[in-house]
Coordinates of N, CA and C in Angstrom, one line a residue:
M7 N -9.9 21.4 -44.5 CA -10.8 21.7 -43.4 C -9.9 22.5 -42.4
K8 N -10.5 23.5 -41.8 CA -9.8 24.3 -40.8 C -9.9 23.6 -39.5
S9 N -8.9 23.7 -38.6 CA -9.0 23.2 -37.3 C -8.7 24.3 -36.3
I10 N -9.2 24.2 -35.1 CA -9.0 25.2 -34.1 C -8.1 24.6 -33.1
K11 N -6.9 25.1 -32.9 CA -5.9 24.5 -32.0 C -5.3 25.5 -31.0
P12 N -4.9 25.1 -29.9 CA -4.3 26.1 -29.0 C -2.9 26.5 -29.5
G13 N -2.7 27.8 -29.4 CA -1.4 28.3 -29.8 C -0.3 27.7 -28.9
R14 N 0.9 27.7 -29.4 CA 2.0 27.1 -28.7 C 2.3 27.9 -27.4
G15 N 2.2 29.2 -27.5 CA 2.4 30.1 -26.3 C 1.5 29.8 -25.2
P16 N 0.1 29.8 -25.5 CA -0.8 29.5 -24.4 C -0.6 28.1 -23.8
S17 N -0.2 27.2 -24.6 CA 0.0 25.8 -24.1 C 1.2 25.8 -23.2
L18 N 2.3 26.6 -23.6 CA 3.5 26.6 -22.8 C 3.2 27.3 -21.4
M19 N 2.4 28.4 -21.5 CA 2.0 29.1 -20.2 C 1.2 28.2 -19.4
G20 N 0.3 27.4 -20.0 CA -0.5 26.4 -19.2 C 0.4 25.4 -18.5
G21 N 1.5 25.0 -19.2 CA 2.4 24.1 -18.5 C 3.1 24.7 -17.3
F22 N 3.5 26.0 -17.5 CA 4.1 26.6 -16.3 C 3.1 26.8 -15.2
A23 N 1.9 27.1 -15.5 CA 0.8 27.2 -14.5 C 0.6 25.9 -13.8
G24 N 0.7 24.8 -14.6 CA 0.6 23.5 -13.9 C 1.7 23.2 -13.0
V25 N 2.9 23.6 -13.3 CA 4.0 23.4 -12.4 C 3.8 24.2 -11.1
A26 N 3.3 25.5 -11.3 CA 3.1 26.4 -10.1 C 2.0 25.8 -9.3
A27 N 0.9 25.2 -9.9 CA -0.1 24.6 -9.1 C 0.4 23.3 -8.4
A28 N 1.3 22.6 -9.0 CA 1.8 21.4 -8.3 C 2.6 21.8 -7.1
V29 N 3.4 22.9 -7.2 CA 4.2 23.4 -6.1 C 3.3 23.8 -5.0
F30 N 2.2 24.6 -5.3 CA 1.2 25.0 -4.3 C 0.6 23.7 -3.7
G31 N 0.3 22.7 -4.4 CA -0.3 21.5 -3.8 C 0.7 20.8 -2.9
L32 N 2.0 20.8 -3.2 CA 3.0 20.2 -2.3 C 3.1 21.0 -1.0
L33 N 3.1 22.3 -1.1 CA 3.1 23.2 0.1 C 1.8 22.9 0.9
W34 N 0.7 22.9 0.2 CA -0.6 22.6 1.0 C -0.5 21.3 1.7
T35 N -0.1 20.3 1.0 CA 0.0 18.9 1.6 C 0.9 18.9 2.8
S36 N 2.1 19.5 2.6 CA 3.1 19.5 3.7 C 2.5 20.3 5.0
F37 N 2.0 21.5 4.7 CA 1.4 22.3 5.8 C 0.3 21.6 6.5
A38 N -0.6 20.9 5.7 CA -1.7 20.2 6.3 C -1.2 19.0 7.2
A39 N -0.2 18.3 6.7 CA 0.3 17.2 7.4 C 1.0 17.6 8.7
M40 N 1.8 18.7 8.6 CA 2.5 19.2 9.8 C 1.6 19.9 10.9
S41 N 0.5 20.4 10.4 CA -0.3 21.2 11.4 C -1.4 20.3 12.1
G42 N -1.4 19.0 11.7 CA -2.4 18.1 12.3 C -3.8 18.3 11.8
A43 N -3.9 18.8 10.6 CA -5.3 18.9 10.0 C -5.9 17.6 9.7
P44 N -7.2 17.5 9.5 CA -7.8 16.2 9.1 C -7.2 15.6 7.9
V45 N -7.3 14.3 7.8 CA -6.6 13.5 6.7 C -7.2 14.0 5.4
T46 N -8.4 14.4 5.3 CA -9.0 14.8 4.1 C -8.3 16.0 3.5
F47 N -7.7 16.9 4.3 CA -7.0 18.1 3.8 C -5.7 17.6 3.1
T48 N -5.0 16.6 3.7 CA -3.8 16.1 3.2 C -4.1 15.4 1.9
L49 N -5.2 14.6 1.9 CA -5.6 13.9 0.6 C -5.9 14.8 -0.5
F50 N -6.6 15.9 -0.1 CA -6.9 16.9 -1.1 C -5.6 17.5 -1.8
G51 N -4.6 17.7 -1.0 CA -3.3 18.2 -1.5 C -2.7 17.2 -2.4
V52 N -2.8 15.9 -2.1 CA -2.2 14.9 -3.0 C -2.9 14.8 -4.3
V53 N -4.2 14.9 -4.3 CA -5.0 14.8 -5.5 C -4.7 16.1 -6.3
F54 N -4.6 17.2 -5.7 CA -4.3 18.5 -6.4 C -3.0 18.4 -7.1
V55 N -2.0 17.8 -6.4 CA -0.6 17.7 -7.0 C -0.7 16.8 -8.2
I56 N -1.4 15.7 -8.1 CA -1.5 14.7 -9.3 C -2.1 15.4 -10.5
L57 N -3.3 16.1 -10.2 CA -4.0 16.7 -11.3 C -3.1 17.8 -12.0
A58 N -2.4 18.6 -11.1 CA -1.6 19.7 -11.7 C -0.4 19.2 -12.5
A59 N 0.2 18.1 -12.0 CA 1.3 17.5 -12.7 C 0.8 16.9 -14.1
G60 N -0.3 16.3 -14.1 CA -0.9 15.8 -15.3 C -1.2 16.9 -16.3
N61 N -1.8 18.0 -15.8 CA -2.0 19.1 -16.7 C -0.7 19.7 -17.2
A62 N 0.3 19.8 -16.4 CA 1.5 20.4 -16.9 C 2.2 19.5 -18.0
V63 N 2.1 18.2 -17.8 CA 2.7 17.3 -18.8 C 1.9 17.5 -20.1
Y64 N 0.6 17.5 -20.0 CA -0.2 17.6 -21.3 C 0.1 18.9 -22.0
E65 N 0.1 20.0 -21.2 CA 0.4 21.3 -21.8 C 1.7 21.4 -22.5
F66 N 2.8 20.9 -21.8 CA 4.1 21.0 -22.3 C 4.2 20.1 -23.6
R67 N 3.6 18.9 -23.6 CA 3.6 18.1 -24.8 C 2.8 18.8 -25.9
N68 N 1.7 19.4 -25.6 CA 1.0 20.1 -26.6 C 1.7 21.3 -27.2
A69 N 2.5 22.0 -26.4 CA 3.3 23.2 -26.8 C 4.4 22.8 -27.7
T70 N 5.0 21.6 -27.5 CA 6.2 21.2 -28.2 C 6.0 20.1 -29.2
G71 N 4.8 19.5 -29.3 CA 4.5 18.5 -30.2 C 4.2 18.9 -31.6
K72 N 4.4 18.0 -32.5 CA 4.2 18.3 -34.0 C 2.7 18.5 -34.3
N73 N 1.9 17.6 -33.8 CA 0.5 17.7 -34.0 C -0.2 17.9 -32.7
R74 N -0.8 19.1 -32.6 CA -1.5 19.5 -31.3 C -3.0 19.1 -31.4
H75 N -3.5 19.0 -30.2 CA -5.0 18.8 -30.1 C -5.8 20.0 -30.4
S76 N -6.9 19.9 -31.0 CA -7.7 21.1 -31.4 C -8.4 21.7 -30.2
V77 N -8.2 23.1 -30.1 CA -9.0 23.9 -29.2 C -9.1 25.3 -29.6
Y78 N -8.0 26.1 -29.8 CA -8.1 27.5 -30.0 C -7.5 28.1 -31.3
D79 N -6.4 27.7 -31.9 CA -5.8 28.4 -33.0 C -6.2 27.8 -34.3
I80 N -6.6 28.7 -35.2 CA -7.1 28.2 -36.5 C -6.0 27.8 -37.4
T81 N -5.9 26.6 -37.9 CA -4.9 26.2 -38.8 C -5.5 25.4 -40.0
D82 N -4.7 25.3 -41.0 CA -5.2 24.7 -42.2 C -4.8 23.2 -42.2
A83 N -5.6 22.3 -42.8 CA -5.2 20.9 -42.7 C -3.9 20.6 -43.5
D84 N -3.6 21.5 -44.5 CA -2.3 21.3 -45.2 C -1.1 21.7 -44.3
E85 N -1.3 22.6 -43.4 CA -0.1 23.0 -42.6 C 0.1 22.1 -41.4
E86 N -1.0 21.6 -40.8 CA -0.9 20.8 -39.6 C -2.1 19.9 -39.5
P87 N -2.0 18.6 -39.6 CA -3.1 17.7 -39.5 C -3.7 17.7 -38.1
D88 N -5.0 17.3 -38.1 CA -5.7 17.3 -36.8 C -5.7 15.8 -36.3
P89 N -4.9 15.5 -35.2 CA -4.9 14.1 -34.7 C -6.2 13.5 -34.3
L90 N -7.1 14.4 -33.9 CA -8.5 13.9 -33.4 C -9.3 13.5 -34.7
E91 N -9.1 14.1 -35.8 CA -9.8 13.7 -37.0 C -9.4 12.2 -37.4
F92 N -8.2 11.9 -37.3 CA -7.7 10.5 -37.6 C -8.2 9.6 -36.5
R93 N -8.2 10.0 -35.2 CA -8.5 9.1 -34.2 C -10.0 8.7 -34.2
F94 N -10.9 9.7 -34.4 CA -12.3 9.4 -34.3 C -13.0 9.0 -35.7
R95 N -12.4 9.4 -36.8 CA -13.0 9.1 -38.1 C -12.2 8.0 -38.8
G96 N -10.9 7.9 -38.4 CA -10.0 6.8 -39.0 C -9.5 7.2 -40.4
E97 N -9.8 8.4 -40.8 CA -9.3 8.8 -42.1 C -9.1 10.3 -42.1
S98 N -8.3 10.8 -43.1 CA -8.1 12.3 -43.1 C -9.2 12.9 -44.0
V99 N -9.5 14.1 -43.8 CA -10.6 14.8 -44.5 C -9.9 15.9 -45.4
R100 N -10.4 15.9 -46.6 CA -9.8 16.9 -47.6 C -10.2 18.3 -47.2
A101 N -9.2 19.2 -47.2 CA -9.5 20.6 -46.7 C -10.4 21.4 -47.7
D102 N -10.3 21.1 -49.0 CA -11.0 21.9 -49.9 C -12.5 21.7 -50.1
R103 N -13.0 20.5 -49.9 CA -14.4 20.2 -50.2 C -15.1 19.5 -49.0
G104 N -14.4 19.2 -47.9 CA -15.1 18.5 -46.8 C -15.5 17.1 -47.1
E105 N -14.8 16.4 -47.9 CA -15.2 15.0 -48.2 C -13.9 14.2 -47.9
T106 N -14.1 12.9 -47.7 CA -12.9 12.0 -47.5 C -12.1 11.9 -48.8
E107 N -10.9 11.4 -48.6 CA -10.0 11.2 -49.7 C -10.6 10.1 -50.7
T108 N -11.3 9.2 -50.1 CA -11.9 8.1 -50.9 C -13.1 8.6 -51.7
G109 N -13.7 9.7 -51.2 CA -14.9 10.3 -51.8 C -16.2 9.5 -51.5
A110 N -16.1 8.5 -50.6 CA -17.3 7.7 -50.3 C -18.3 8.4 -49.3
V111 N -17.7 9.1 -48.4 CA -18.6 9.7 -47.3 C -18.2 11.2 -47.2
R112 N -19.3 12.0 -47.0 CA -19.1 13.4 -46.7 C -19.5 13.7 -45.3
Y113 N -18.9 14.8 -44.7 CA -19.3 15.2 -43.4 C -19.5 16.7 -43.5
C114 N -20.4 17.2 -42.6 CA -20.7 18.7 -42.6 C -19.4 19.4 -42.0
P115 N -18.9 20.4 -42.7 CA -17.7 21.1 -42.2 C -18.0 21.9 -40.9
W116 N -19.2 22.1 -40.5 CA -19.6 22.9 -39.4 C -19.8 22.1 -38.2
C117 N -20.6 21.0 -38.3 CA -21.0 20.2 -37.1 C -20.5 18.8 -37.2
G118 N -20.0 18.3 -38.3 CA -19.4 17.0 -38.4 C -20.4 15.9 -38.7
A119 N -21.7 16.2 -39.0 CA -22.7 15.2 -39.3 C -22.4 14.5 -40.6
K120 N -22.7 13.2 -40.6 CA -22.5 12.4 -41.9 C -23.6 12.9 -42.9
L121 N -23.2 13.0 -44.1 CA -24.1 13.5 -45.2 C -24.2 12.6 -46.4
N122 N -25.3 12.7 -47.1 CA -25.4 12.0 -48.4 C -24.7 12.9 -49.4
A123 N -24.4 12.3 -50.5 CA -23.7 13.0 -51.6 C -24.5 14.1 -52.2
D124 N -25.8 14.0 -52.2 CA -26.7 14.9 -52.9 C -27.3 16.0 -51.9
F125 N -26.9 16.0 -50.7 CA -27.4 17.0 -49.8 C -26.9 18.4 -50.1
A126 N -27.7 19.4 -50.1 CA -27.3 20.8 -50.3 C -27.2 21.5 -48.9
Y127 N -28.0 21.0 -47.9 CA -28.0 21.6 -46.6 C -27.7 20.4 -45.6
C128 N -27.1 20.7 -44.5 CA -26.9 19.7 -43.4 C -28.2 19.4 -42.7
G129 N -28.4 18.1 -42.5 CA -29.6 17.6 -41.8 C -29.6 17.9 -40.3
R130 N -28.4 18.1 -39.7 CA -28.3 18.3 -38.3 C -28.3 19.8 -38.0
C131 N -27.4 20.6 -38.6 CA -27.3 22.0 -38.2 C -28.1 22.9 -39.2
G132 N -28.4 22.5 -40.4 CA -29.2 23.2 -41.3 C -28.4 24.2 -42.2
K133 N -27.1 24.3 -42.0 CA -26.3 25.2 -42.8 C -26.1 24.7 -44.2
K134 N -26.0 25.7 -45.1 CA -25.7 25.4 -46.5 C -24.3 24.8 -46.7
L135 N -24.3 23.7 -47.4 CA -23.0 23.0 -47.6 C -22.3 23.6 -48.8
P136 N -20.9 23.5 -48.8 CA -20.1 24.0 -49.9 C -20.4 23.2 -51.2
E137 N -20.3 23.8 -52.3 CA -20.5 23.1 -53.6 C -19.3 22.1 -53.8
L138 N -19.6 20.9 -54.4 CA -18.6 19.9 -54.7 C -17.9 20.2 -56.0

C-alpha cells in the first residue's frame, strides 16, 4: 500500500521555521513585559513560544527519523513502513493486495473501510476494489 509522507526537506524547513517562530515569540514576550503591556500579551507570547518549540521538535524528528508520519510524499510500504498503520490497526498491511498478512480482514485501499472478502466495490466510498 502506498503512503503519503512529508519529504525530509519540507520537514527540515518546518523545523527551522519553528525555531524562527520561537525566537519571534521570545522577542514578543520580552517586549510586551518591558513595555508594560497587559498580562494577556505576555501570556500570548509564552504560549506562542511553547507551540513553536513543540512544532520545531516534531518537524526535526520527522525529518531525521527512520519512519515518518504520513502527510505528503508518496512512498511504498516495502521502502518505508507507515507507523500510523501499525498504531491504529495493530498490524501491517500488504502492499500488493490491500489485505492483512493474516488474510483475515481486508480494508479499502482508498478510504480504509473494513471489507468482506467477497466485496467487489467498497461500501463506504464506492470505488472498485483491486482483484485478489
